[in-house]
Amino acid sequence: MSSPGGRRSVRTAADPPMAPEEALKHLKEGNMRFVKGEPQATRTNEGMRNALVDMGQAPHTAIVGCADSRAPLETIFDAMPGDVFVLRNAGNTCTHAEGSMVGSLEFCTGKLGARMILVMGHTKCGAVYGATHAYLEARKSDVVSVNSALEGLLLDLAPVAERALSDMGSSSDAESVAAHAVKVNVFHTIDFLLRYSESIRDKVRSGQVEIQGGLYHLDTGTVEFMGRSPRQTELLSSTHRGLPPSMTREGGRTSGYGPAARGMHGVRTAADSAVAADEALKMLQAGNERFAVGAPLAKNATAKMREALVSHGQAPHTAILGCADSRVPVDTVFDAMPGDLFVLRNAGNTCTHAEGSMVGSLEFCCGKLGSKLILVLGHTQCGAIAGATKTHLASKEGDASKNAGCALEGLLMGLSRVAKQAEKELGVGAETDKLIAHAVKVNVFTSIDFLLKYSEPLRQLVKSGNLEIQGGVYHLETGRVEFMGRSPCQAQLLASDSSLPPSLQALPIRTTTDGPMPPKEAMKLLKEGNDRFAVGAAIAGKISSDMRKALVKEGQAPHTAIIGCADSRAPLETVFDAMPGDIFVLRNAGNTCSHSEGSMVGSLEFCLGALNTKMVMVLGHTACGAIKGATATYMQCKAGRIPQVTRALDALLVGLSNVAKKASAELGERATEQQIVARTIKLNVFHTIDFLLQYSSVIREKVATGEVEIQGGIYDLETGRVEFLGKSPNQAALVRSGAAMPPSLA
């Protein structure tokens, strides 16, 4: 690891995996050098960078740390590019960054071969202290509200504060509880990883990977190594196979290479004035230029500097959302000192699964700490984007899994939409390498757009001119950052009215106080809800006691009535991401009125009359077992074998076989049974609509006057999307029908 003159070489994939105890030894020795002010990892050159590009990375340790600018992980452990794979957010937590953090660590310990994971907190952690104080205040008032991603982050850290208070005793002062909560939070994150990642659990169980905790002391610079979680043995015996819950985020002169313009204490602290966005950008550019030419000026923080950071607090000039790739140590790339940068990192510099954590952390940095610039930083040869691009290409060929088998797969599937957009911009048939390179840039702007769309505090700061959000791409080959400026969609997105990231949003409930909803608006809600469900961004389900009480007290006022199939794979409320009170649901095998006519028609008349619902949908679904059975019955009759009707099921299939007969006649003699099934599914939807129009004078009159709409749809079990079919082709004729009741009731 060292070369002549004390300069250290870099780790690449050409080096063998490092045993956990050896990796831990490297971390301890690096921290000791940092404390003594004798760093060795201060220089890189073109040969080292080329080796990292050509050979690939093989970090000896993955670190989950806090985004606090006073705790730059590579600097604290005197690490070279390629040594450590770093994940950072406010509070070194998996609270909202679960999918991103777990997926990133599975990638590092699996694909990159790292055998050591360190979860590291630090003293005076603003996120944990904030969460502790918020929890203690909430215990007094018993009122909790979440109006921003930051508040959501603090709220979800409450269990850590609760455990710390239990350990310390109710008579302990808030500062003592918060200080202990920092340590509790370290093991809380370790326990989360062991519980929700089967991949990591198996590696720890076999001895291939070690997970330990640590605490960085801001005042001394030393890291207190805390060892394994006390619950490790218990958690290793777990058989939990599920995914993380969210799946079932000054320094330098203004020009030239001269000395860094530090704060009054030698490092930036809250005692220094805020840095304007354009000045912060110039500092990043100057620092990166110094790094690229091998002339860094950032030095080890002295004891007085660390003391100033503790006593005065942090005031980073820039917040950076970057990739966890060990070849892109953000503080080093910008030649930054502790206190300069507030760094958030995950695999793919994305908000795909880390949305609450990333948005909340940035709201904290720009709102509480006063940073005026956010930089979203991607990099060339990004493993996460390459994996996502290959996932997208495999899905086009039908080779990709429809569901995530682990957190890493979920992360890549979420990022594959970026690859899809990149392919759209380059054109189908683009070379894979070019597609990946372009996807890196698309992903940068995708993350910026997410921040602008889902954070009201960040939007307001941008609108008022108090914040700039820009993008960049770090080139591994040259060490230089390509600064890309603002998102092309910024002006449009500043008009967004979304106030929370999808994972933190909650839908309202409908009651009779809301009044009837026009069919057009109801259909819009159905389409939006299905789209959220299909992309894995459902937000329904967060139901409070007050909501349930309102439904009882005020009564229901569903915006839509749906006749659907009883098939367990097509749960209607879930498919449309609907809240209790939204949808009046009728279900039976085959979404039919063939034998349940009185029940179905009477129920709909009640819904449209007493509940004043204005929209009715009849929903079939692909691979419907009832329709398959009915088609088989029709084929049997066609072959001259009259089916025996000895059960209610037999009668149901015989009744539905008439629809299959019509489908067969439309398709012709050469149609296969599979083709007849697919056609019958669609015809059966309209068959049910026609039945309602023909045999209910109440429904017929409401449709004829335009008060109510009846439309059809087919739910695709494979894609999760609903194909909206519109009205029955026979509607105009049927509204003139004279039948008053279903045949069974006439």
XYZ file of C-alpha atoms in Angstrom:
746
model
C 0.000 0.000 0.000
C 3.036 2.363 0.207
C 5.543 3.489 -2.397
C 8.970 5.202 -2.111
C 8.881 8.562 -0.372
C 5.950 7.613 1.863
C 3.404 8.043 -0.912
C 0.688 5.394 -0.794
C -0.492 3.414 -3.782
C -4.154 2.744 -4.539
C -6.196 -0.430 -4.110
C -7.717 -1.863 -7.285
C -9.521 -5.042 -8.271
C -6.089 -6.494 -9.040
C -5.471 -6.679 -5.278
C -6.831 -9.669 -3.337
C -9.776 -9.154 -0.927
C -8.651 -7.904 2.468
C -9.633 -9.853 5.591
C -11.914 -7.949 8.015
C -9.313 -7.830 10.775
C -6.736 -6.446 8.358
C -9.201 -3.831 7.056
C -9.984 -2.794 10.641
C -6.254 -2.491 11.315
C -5.932 -0.156 8.302
C -8.796 1.997 9.581
C -7.286 2.298 13.055
C -3.819 3.119 11.721
C -5.263 5.685 9.301
C -7.215 7.387 12.056
C -4.115 7.464 14.245
C -2.196 9.237 11.453
C -5.083 11.706 11.081
C -5.074 12.506 14.814
C -1.305 12.974 14.851
C -1.440 15.214 11.799
C 0.752 12.836 9.785
C -1.458 11.876 6.821
C -0.011 9.817 3.966
C -3.007 9.802 1.609
C -2.385 13.321 0.323
C -1.333 12.807 -3.274
C -2.701 11.049 -6.323
C -1.402 11.070 -9.844
C -2.547 10.181 -13.323
C -1.134 6.663 -13.060
C -3.119 5.962 -9.894
C -6.352 7.272 -11.401
C -5.834 5.276 -14.577
C -5.226 2.155 -12.491
C -8.540 2.676 -10.706
C -10.306 3.058 -14.049
C -8.560 0.197 -15.842
C -8.502 -2.287 -12.975
C -11.723 -1.261 -11.213
C -12.306 -0.713 -7.516
C -11.868 -3.162 -4.625
C -12.456 -1.163 -1.422
C -11.387 -2.955 1.746
C -14.225 -1.383 3.800
C -17.723 -0.022 3.291
C -18.631 2.796 5.688
C -22.079 4.138 6.557
C -21.430 7.582 7.984
C -23.108 10.916 8.670
C -23.272 13.633 6.011
C -22.003 16.151 8.594
C -19.302 18.232 6.900
C -17.136 17.998 10.035
C -16.741 14.252 9.570
C -15.130 13.646 6.142
C -14.639 9.893 6.266
C -11.766 9.473 3.801
C -9.844 12.192 5.651
C -10.558 10.761 9.109
C -9.138 7.375 8.071
C -6.390 8.864 5.889
C -7.705 6.769 3.011
C -6.714 6.834 -0.641
C -9.226 6.736 -3.526
C -10.213 3.082 -3.850
C -9.853 2.282 -0.123
C -13.330 2.880 1.295
C -16.843 2.668 -0.190
C -18.702 5.495 1.558
C -22.439 5.915 2.163
C -23.500 9.097 3.958
C -26.690 10.818 5.056
C -27.780 12.931 7.981
C -27.664 10.638 11.002
C -25.823 7.629 9.403
C -29.194 5.911 9.308
C -31.308 3.562 7.237
C -34.504 5.273 8.439
C -35.506 6.559 5.006
C -32.475 5.511 2.941
C -33.121 1.814 3.523
C -33.356 0.540 -0.058
C -30.456 2.685 -1.185
C -28.195 1.877 1.781
C -28.867 -1.857 1.866
C -28.647 -2.189 -1.912
C -25.391 -0.221 -1.996
C -23.833 -2.400 0.719
C -24.965 -5.600 -1.014
C -23.247 -4.292 -4.140
C -20.025 -3.482 -2.258
C -19.774 -6.751 -0.302
C -20.960 -8.819 -3.263
C -19.641 -7.365 -6.523
C -16.668 -5.470 -5.101
C -15.603 -8.056 -2.495
C -15.349 -5.772 0.551
C -15.312 -7.830 3.764
C -15.618 -5.074 6.367
C -18.606 -2.779 7.058
C -18.286 0.052 9.574
C -21.296 2.085 10.719
C -19.928 5.303 12.198
C -21.714 8.021 14.109
C -20.123 11.117 15.581
C -20.450 13.262 18.678
C -22.775 16.269 18.569
C -24.693 14.807 15.625
C -27.318 17.377 14.621
C -29.720 14.807 13.166
C -29.721 12.540 16.242
C -29.782 15.473 18.670
C -32.659 16.992 16.693
C -34.545 13.694 16.696
C -34.009 13.300 20.460
C -35.242 16.787 21.281
C -38.206 16.349 18.909
C -39.075 13.052 20.621
C -38.853 14.555 24.106
C -41.054 17.488 23.058
C -43.559 15.137 21.427
C -43.830 13.171 24.691
C -44.920 16.374 26.413
C -47.423 17.587 23.812
C -48.524 14.281 22.254
C -48.851 16.149 18.936
C -46.784 14.986 15.968
C -46.959 16.410 12.436
C -44.770 15.899 9.369
C -44.680 18.879 7.010
C -41.297 18.311 5.384
C -38.913 15.463 4.593
C -36.604 16.680 7.373
C -39.376 16.391 9.970
C -40.150 12.908 8.616
C -36.496 11.927 9.051
C -36.429 13.150 12.661
C -39.724 11.446 13.449
C -38.498 8.081 12.188
C -35.389 8.353 14.376
C -37.689 8.527 17.408
C -37.189 4.815 18.296
C -33.480 5.559 18.755
C -34.286 8.425 21.120
C -36.843 6.280 22.935
C -34.266 3.517 23.514
C -31.665 6.037 24.683
C -34.120 7.526 27.195
C -34.973 4.041 28.444
C -31.272 3.259 28.938
C -30.503 6.565 30.679
C -33.631 6.897 32.774
C -36.450 9.451 32.613
C -34.678 11.833 34.984
C -31.708 12.310 32.601
C -31.248 15.679 30.916
C -31.833 16.034 27.171
C -28.130 16.505 26.316
C -27.138 13.277 28.031
C -29.929 11.335 26.351
C -28.986 12.743 22.939
C -25.308 11.887 23.434
C -26.234 8.297 24.285
C -28.685 8.196 21.347
C -25.752 8.704 18.970
C -24.307 5.353 20.097
C -27.702 3.658 20.120
C -28.204 4.860 16.543
C -25.003 3.166 15.361
C -26.194 -0.243 16.530
C -29.719 0.565 15.325
C -28.355 0.896 11.773
C -26.253 -2.277 12.088
C -29.290 -4.200 13.312
C -31.334 -2.901 10.381
C -28.750 -4.210 7.912
C -28.637 -7.624 9.567
C -32.406 -7.841 9.702
C -33.310 -6.717 6.194
C -30.491 -8.048 4.017
C -30.307 -11.790 3.622
C -27.177 -11.334 1.496
C -25.295 -9.433 4.212
C -26.627 -11.726 6.941
C -25.353 -14.821 5.130
C -21.914 -13.279 4.621
C -21.639 -12.292 8.297
C -22.854 -15.701 9.415
C -20.182 -17.426 7.307
C -17.434 -15.110 8.529
C -16.882 -13.608 5.089
C -18.006 -10.141 6.236
C -17.697 -8.310 9.564
C -20.005 -5.438 10.639
C -18.881 -3.191 13.455
C -19.731 0.224 14.839
C -17.702 3.299 15.584
C -18.014 6.796 17.025
C -15.965 9.740 15.730
C -15.154 12.305 18.400
C -15.231 15.756 16.805
C -13.163 17.315 19.590
C -10.236 14.860 19.490
C -10.410 13.441 15.968
C -10.265 9.897 17.320
C -12.617 7.105 16.344
C -13.973 4.948 19.164
C -14.341 1.451 17.720
C -17.423 -0.098 19.344
C -17.313 -3.634 17.946
C -20.270 -5.755 16.907
C -23.924 -5.146 17.692
C -25.016 -6.786 20.962
C -27.898 -8.289 18.967
C -25.795 -9.822 16.199
C -26.140 -13.445 17.349
C -29.903 -13.056 17.665
C -30.270 -11.378 14.272
C -28.097 -13.929 12.476
C -30.608 -16.600 13.401
C -33.360 -14.607 11.665
C -35.087 -16.166 8.664
C -36.520 -12.837 7.506
C -36.390 -12.855 3.714
C -38.175 -9.578 3.036
C -36.849 -6.374 1.528
C -36.408 -3.115 3.419
C -39.873 -1.726 4.348
C -40.069 0.958 1.657
C -39.732 -1.684 -1.082
C -42.817 -4.736 -0.089
C -30.870 9.561 0.028
C -15.787 26.742 1.688
C -12.954 25.836 0.988
C -10.660 26.966 -1.784
C -9.982 30.260 -3.462
C -12.272 31.695 -6.103
C -9.632 31.111 -8.784
C -6.175 29.642 -9.352
C -4.277 27.271 -7.092
C -3.423 29.589 -4.204
C -3.976 28.968 -0.479
C -7.462 28.063 0.629
C -9.609 30.935 1.911
C -10.670 29.378 5.200
C -12.922 30.723 7.919
C -11.809 32.769 10.893
C -10.905 29.575 12.792
C -9.005 27.951 9.923
C -12.080 25.930 8.956
C -15.598 26.997 8.079
C -17.909 27.194 11.089
C -21.237 28.819 11.870
C -19.243 31.844 13.048
C -18.455 32.616 9.407
C -20.862 34.365 7.047
C -22.770 32.340 4.450
C -21.153 31.801 1.051
C -23.159 32.810 -2.026
C -23.934 30.021 -4.504
C -21.718 31.412 -7.278
C -18.797 31.765 -4.862
C -19.336 28.237 -3.521
C -19.302 26.921 -7.096
C -16.010 28.708 -7.773
C -14.552 27.115 -4.629
C -15.597 23.665 -5.849
C -14.093 24.313 -9.269
C -10.815 25.608 -7.815
C -10.577 22.724 -5.325
C -11.208 20.131 -8.022
C -8.567 21.714 -10.232
C -6.012 21.478 -7.415
C -6.959 17.806 -6.911
C -6.763 17.039 -10.636
C -3.260 18.500 -11.026
C -2.042 16.772 -7.865
C -1.570 19.947 -5.838
C -4.069 19.712 -2.946
C -3.921 22.276 -0.152
C -6.444 20.883 2.318
C -4.561 19.784 5.419
C -5.371 17.808 8.483
C -7.550 19.741 10.925
C -5.738 20.764 14.092
C -7.107 20.322 17.592
C -8.124 24.014 17.625
C -9.937 23.632 14.310
C -11.863 20.597 15.585
C -12.686 22.485 18.779
C -14.034 25.388 16.699
C -16.223 23.020 14.674
C -17.690 21.644 17.882
C -18.168 24.914 19.752
C -19.386 27.039 16.827
C -21.157 24.382 14.761
C -20.982 23.710 11.045
C -21.784 26.001 8.102
C -20.882 24.067 4.935
C -20.836 26.174 1.786
C -22.176 23.319 -0.380
C -24.285 20.187 0.007
C -23.322 17.364 -2.345
C -25.373 14.331 -3.320
C -22.797 11.898 -4.717
C -22.193 8.227 -5.416
C -20.837 5.867 -2.757
C -18.188 4.551 -5.191
C -14.871 4.387 -3.338
C -13.083 5.912 -6.339
C -14.993 9.171 -5.824
C -14.121 10.454 -2.329
C -16.086 13.696 -2.510
C -14.147 15.701 0.082
C -10.884 14.705 -1.581
C -12.105 15.396 -5.139
C -12.848 19.008 -4.140
C -9.776 19.373 -1.894
C -12.083 20.281 0.998
C -11.486 20.688 4.696
C -13.800 19.478 7.494
C -16.678 21.954 7.658
C -16.683 22.712 3.906
C -19.048 20.131 2.443
C -22.251 18.439 3.625
C -22.013 15.117 1.797
C -24.786 12.600 1.047
C -23.786 9.416 -0.762
C -25.359 6.216 -2.033
C -24.854 3.893 -4.993
C -26.000 5.861 -8.042
C -26.314 9.331 -6.380
C -30.057 8.819 -6.511
C -33.261 9.615 -4.689
C -34.911 6.451 -6.067
C -35.185 4.686 -2.702
C -33.416 7.113 -0.379
C -35.920 9.870 -1.000
C -36.974 10.762 2.548
C -33.443 10.603 3.867
C -31.865 12.546 1.007
C -34.519 15.249 0.750
C -34.751 15.634 4.520
C -30.972 15.862 4.851
C -30.766 18.557 2.165
C -33.625 20.528 3.718
C -31.679 20.420 6.991
C -28.459 21.587 5.327
C -29.967 24.423 3.297
C -32.544 25.456 5.891
C -30.743 25.062 9.222
C -27.094 25.285 8.164
C -27.528 27.973 5.500
C -25.844 26.302 2.512
C -26.614 28.120 -0.744
C -25.517 25.465 -3.241
C -26.498 21.839 -3.844
C -24.428 19.825 -6.308
C -25.681 16.440 -7.551
C -22.543 14.591 -8.618
C -22.456 11.510 -10.827
C -19.328 9.886 -12.207
C -18.107 7.976 -15.240
C -18.005 4.163 -15.137
C -20.710 4.135 -12.439
C -21.424 0.534 -11.456
C -24.970 1.282 -10.288
C -25.919 3.003 -13.560
C -24.233 0.256 -15.587
C -26.219 -2.353 -13.673
C -29.446 -0.395 -14.114
C -28.815 -0.041 -17.849
C -28.254 -3.785 -18.212
C -31.423 -4.397 -16.173
C -33.362 -2.171 -18.586
C -31.928 -3.897 -21.658
C -32.656 -7.328 -20.153
C -36.257 -6.320 -19.451
C -36.697 -5.425 -23.123
C -35.570 -8.928 -24.054
C -37.851 -10.473 -21.457
C -34.893 -11.797 -19.445
C -35.312 -9.604 -16.358
C -37.180 -10.535 -13.210
C -40.465 -8.695 -12.671
C -39.808 -8.359 -8.942
C -36.827 -7.424 -6.811
C -35.243 -10.400 -5.071
C -32.992 -8.247 -2.893
C -32.470 -4.576 -2.083
C -29.761 -4.260 -4.755
C -32.103 -5.561 -7.451
C -34.770 -3.143 -6.246
C -32.273 -0.264 -6.508
C -31.281 -1.242 -10.073
C -34.911 -1.663 -11.141
C -35.681 1.801 -9.771
C -32.735 3.296 -11.681
C -33.620 1.451 -14.903
C -36.084 4.243 -15.722
C -33.068 6.520 -16.117
C -31.562 4.086 -18.631
C -34.882 3.993 -20.481
C -34.878 7.783 -20.781
C -31.243 7.767 -21.935
C -32.091 5.234 -24.653
C -35.021 7.389 -25.752
C -32.705 10.392 -26.127
C -29.909 8.505 -27.934
C -32.175 6.289 -29.999
C -32.810 2.542 -29.925
C -29.716 0.573 -30.900
C -27.194 2.854 -29.213
C -24.018 1.109 -28.062
C -24.220 -0.054 -24.455
C -21.149 1.932 -23.342
C -22.538 5.141 -24.849
C -25.928 4.425 -23.325
C -24.393 3.990 -19.856
C -22.359 7.193 -20.213
C -25.427 9.183 -21.210
C -27.520 7.563 -18.461
C -25.021 8.920 -15.895
C -25.870 12.473 -17.005
C -29.597 11.779 -17.248
C -29.491 10.409 -13.691
C -27.903 13.597 -12.356
C -30.756 15.708 -13.696
C -33.308 13.096 -12.597
C -32.127 13.494 -8.994
C -32.194 17.302 -9.286
C -35.709 17.155 -10.714
C -36.821 14.914 -7.837
C -35.561 17.445 -5.295
C -37.326 20.325 -7.031
C -40.551 18.386 -7.463
C -40.913 16.959 -3.965
C -39.398 19.504 -1.586
C -41.373 22.673 -0.946
C -38.598 24.167 1.278
C -35.942 23.669 -1.434
C -38.279 25.020 -4.130
C -38.959 28.176 -2.134
C -35.245 28.735 -1.530
C -34.534 28.369 -5.266
C -37.432 30.686 -6.177
C -36.195 33.363 -3.779
C -32.642 33.164 -5.113
C -31.259 31.785 -1.854
C -30.306 28.402 -3.318
C -28.801 26.979 -6.502
C -29.116 23.300 -7.451
C -26.700 22.192 -10.140
C -25.282 18.968 -11.542
C -21.872 17.571 -12.344
C -20.068 14.449 -13.499
C -16.701 13.393 -12.065
C -14.435 11.801 -14.679
C -12.497 8.954 -13.106
C -9.997 9.036 -15.952
C -8.907 12.667 -15.484
C -9.934 13.520 -11.915
C -11.870 16.520 -13.197
C -15.513 17.396 -12.599
C -17.664 18.426 -15.550
C -20.039 21.054 -14.168
C -23.397 20.753 -15.962
C -25.404 23.636 -14.509
C -29.112 23.644 -13.699
C -31.704 21.093 -14.741
C -33.383 21.943 -18.064
C -36.700 21.362 -16.267
C -36.085 23.773 -13.379
C -38.505 26.512 -14.470
C -41.296 23.980 -14.973
C -40.639 22.144 -11.697
C -40.639 25.299 -9.606
C -44.384 25.384 -10.270
C -44.836 21.984 -8.571
C -47.152 21.814 -5.580
C -45.851 18.517 -4.127
C -44.677 19.047 -0.559
C -43.262 15.632 0.370
C -41.365 12.788 -1.333
C -43.664 9.894 -2.364
C -42.591 7.652 0.520
C -43.619 10.333 3.038
C -46.827 11.453 1.367
C -50.248 10.499 2.648
C -53.562 10.588 0.832
C -56.680 12.217 2.318
C -59.852 10.256 2.899
C -63.217 10.931 1.299
C -66.374 11.363 3.369
C -69.834 12.739 2.685
C -68.544 16.221 3.534
C -66.541 16.193 0.282
C -69.588 15.919 -1.968
C -69.919 13.937 -5.237
C -66.908 13.713 -7.554
C -67.459 14.129 -11.328
C -66.629 11.024 -13.424
C -63.706 12.751 -15.149
C -62.023 13.562 -11.832
C -62.665 10.054 -10.487
C -61.071 8.515 -13.586
C -58.057 10.811 -13.147
C -57.591 9.536 -9.570
C -57.823 5.911 -10.746
C -55.169 6.459 -13.427
C -52.811 8.346 -11.098
C -53.202 5.698 -8.379
C -52.529 2.831 -10.781
C -49.459 4.612 -12.111
C -48.079 4.973 -8.567
C -48.758 1.289 -7.907
C -47.137 0.180 -11.165
C -43.875 2.052 -10.514
C -43.700 0.981 -6.863
C -44.435 4.424 -5.416
C -47.729 3.738 -3.636
C -48.639 6.204 -0.894
C -51.996 4.948 0.383
C -52.175 3.083 3.667
C -51.085 5.765 6.122
C -54.347 5.908 8.036
C -54.759 7.674 11.358
C -57.305 7.100 14.082
C -58.931 10.438 13.193
C -59.410 9.285 9.604
C -61.178 6.122 10.695
C -63.382 8.081 13.074
C -64.297 10.522 10.284
C -65.374 7.652 8.034
C -67.664 6.407 10.790
C -69.038 9.792 11.795
C -69.410 11.426 8.367
C -70.127 8.306 6.318
C -68.703 7.087 3.012
C -68.731 8.872 -0.355
C -66.719 6.661 -2.749
C -65.690 8.373 -5.972
C -65.899 5.090 -7.946
C -67.712 1.761 -7.817
C -65.751 -1.165 -9.289
C -66.910 -4.626 -10.319
C -63.755 -6.759 -10.346
C -62.639 -10.349 -10.233
C -62.183 -12.140 -6.905
C -58.703 -13.280 -7.998
C -56.261 -12.711 -5.102
C -53.660 -11.355 -7.520
C -55.860 -8.373 -8.361
C -56.547 -6.523 -5.066
C -58.487 -3.527 -6.351
C -57.727 -0.981 -3.623
C -54.036 -1.806 -3.940
C -54.034 -1.726 -7.754
C -55.423 1.821 -7.652
C -53.439 2.890 -4.551
C -56.712 3.912 -2.914
C -57.579 4.918 0.631
C -60.503 3.578 2.680
C -63.592 5.449 1.501
C -62.369 5.866 -2.093
C -63.771 2.795 -3.872
C -66.991 0.807 -3.499
C -65.829 -2.698 -4.485
C -67.890 -5.631 -5.786
C -65.992 -8.829 -6.639
C -66.714 -12.319 -7.871
C -64.981 -14.878 -10.074
C -64.995 -13.477 -13.597
C -66.204 -9.931 -12.735
C -69.614 -10.953 -14.032
C -73.314 -10.476 -13.445
C -74.137 -13.916 -14.895
C -75.229 -15.480 -11.610
C -74.862 -12.674 -9.090
C -77.053 -10.318 -11.060
C -79.428 -9.234 -8.313
C -76.619 -8.696 -5.829
C -74.390 -6.777 -8.256
C -77.100 -4.606 -9.783
C -78.751 -3.873 -6.445
C -75.412 -2.987 -4.854
C -74.544 -0.579 -7.683
C -77.965 1.054 -7.535
C -77.370 1.634 -3.809
C -73.916 3.111 -4.476
C -75.093 5.411 -7.276
C -78.256 6.420 -5.468
C -77.650 6.534 -1.719
C -73.889 7.238 -1.881
C -74.081 9.494 -4.975
C -71.115 7.898 -6.777
C -70.705 9.063 -10.377
C -68.188 6.601 -11.809
C -68.514 2.835 -12.378
C -65.696 0.644 -13.674
C -65.864 -3.012 -14.679
C -62.344 -4.441 -14.405
C -61.147 -7.739 -15.817
C -57.584 -9.010 -15.656
C -55.128 -11.041 -17.701
C -54.760 -14.784 -17.078
C -58.231 -14.900 -15.479
C -58.922 -18.425 -14.187
C -62.700 -18.087 -14.559
C -62.387 -17.029 -18.202
C -59.914 -19.828 -18.889
C -62.407 -22.300 -17.424
C -65.278 -20.790 -19.427
C -63.240 -21.003 -22.631
C -62.386 -24.626 -21.913
C -66.113 -25.300 -21.362
C -66.928 -23.674 -24.700
C -64.265 -25.753 -26.476
C -65.740 -28.891 -24.879
C -69.255 -27.982 -26.127
C -67.860 -27.186 -29.556
C -66.353 -30.679 -29.660
C -69.777 -32.160 -28.915
C -69.150 -33.021 -25.269
C -71.972 -31.510 -23.215
C -70.604 -30.524 -19.771
C -72.262 -31.893 -16.646
C -73.607 -29.127 -14.402
C -73.397 -30.574 -10.897
C -71.875 -27.631 -9.042
C -72.403 -23.889 -8.871
C -68.969 -23.489 -10.469
C -70.085 -25.536 -13.481
C -73.101 -23.268 -13.925
C -70.877 -20.182 -13.697
C -68.510 -21.474 -16.398
C -71.365 -22.512 -18.686
C -72.857 -19.021 -18.341
C -69.534 -17.378 -19.192
C -68.894 -19.795 -22.077
C -71.356 -17.769 -24.188
C -68.886 -14.877 -24.045
C -66.095 -17.235 -25.136
C -68.300 -18.401 -28.005
C -68.676 -14.806 -29.191
C -64.919 -14.229 -28.893
C -64.244 -17.348 -30.962
C -66.662 -16.209 -33.656
C -64.918 -12.807 -33.880
C -61.453 -14.365 -34.136
C -62.286 -17.092 -36.639
C -61.701 -20.830 -36.869
C -57.901 -20.629 -36.717
C -57.825 -18.905 -33.321
C -55.979 -20.767 -30.564
C -57.508 -21.335 -27.152
C -55.054 -18.828 -25.677
C -56.156 -16.178 -28.180
C -59.803 -16.880 -27.403
C -59.126 -16.459 -23.663
C -57.479 -13.065 -24.202
C -60.348 -11.870 -26.381
C -62.969 -13.216 -23.984
C -61.462 -11.285 -21.079
C -62.070 -8.043 -22.972
C -65.531 -9.012 -24.273
C -66.569 -10.098 -20.780
C -65.873 -6.608 -19.448
C -68.256 -5.104 -22.003
C -70.687 -8.002 -21.487
C -71.001 -7.012 -17.804
C -71.365 -3.312 -18.655
C -74.082 -4.147 -21.182
C -75.922 -6.243 -18.586
C -75.985 -3.297 -16.177
C -77.307 -0.934 -18.833
C -79.882 -3.415 -20.087
C -81.360 -4.543 -16.786
C -81.197 -1.538 -14.436
C -83.479 1.370 -15.174
C -81.786 3.338 -12.357
C -78.297 2.935 -13.846
C -79.583 3.397 -17.402
C -81.262 6.716 -16.627
C -78.228 8.115 -14.820
C -75.965 7.158 -17.738
C -78.422 8.560 -20.293
C -78.455 11.966 -18.551
C -74.659 12.042 -18.215
C -74.808 11.958 -14.432
C -72.940 8.618 -14.293
C -70.276 7.026 -16.505
C -69.586 3.298 -16.878
C -66.234 2.285 -18.335
C -64.177 -0.870 -18.622
C -60.594 -1.852 -18.008
C -58.175 -4.793 -17.942
C -55.522 -5.176 -15.246
C -52.280 -6.706 -16.522
C -50.948 -9.043 -13.812
C -47.404 -8.872 -15.215
C -46.936 -5.112 -15.541
C -49.304 -3.944 -12.799
C -50.895 -1.477 -15.215
C -54.562 -1.094 -16.109
C -55.591 -0.746 -19.742
C -58.557 1.624 -19.716
C -61.062 0.489 -22.383
C -63.609 3.281 -22.210
C -67.371 2.911 -22.693
C -69.208 -0.101 -24.136
C -69.678 0.080 -27.928
C -73.329 -0.804 -27.277
C -74.050 1.975 -24.777
C -76.041 4.230 -27.128
C -78.442 1.418 -28.033
C -78.751 -0.015 -24.534
C -79.722 3.209 -22.785
C -82.974 2.904 -24.737
C -83.664 -0.565 -23.254
C -86.997 -1.106 -21.562
C -86.041 -3.965 -19.220
C -86.580 -3.043 -15.599
C -84.915 -5.847 -13.604
C -82.347 -8.632 -13.992
C -83.855 -11.899 -15.345
C -83.469 -13.706 -12.012
C -85.555 -11.047 -10.251
C -88.164 -10.444 -12.983
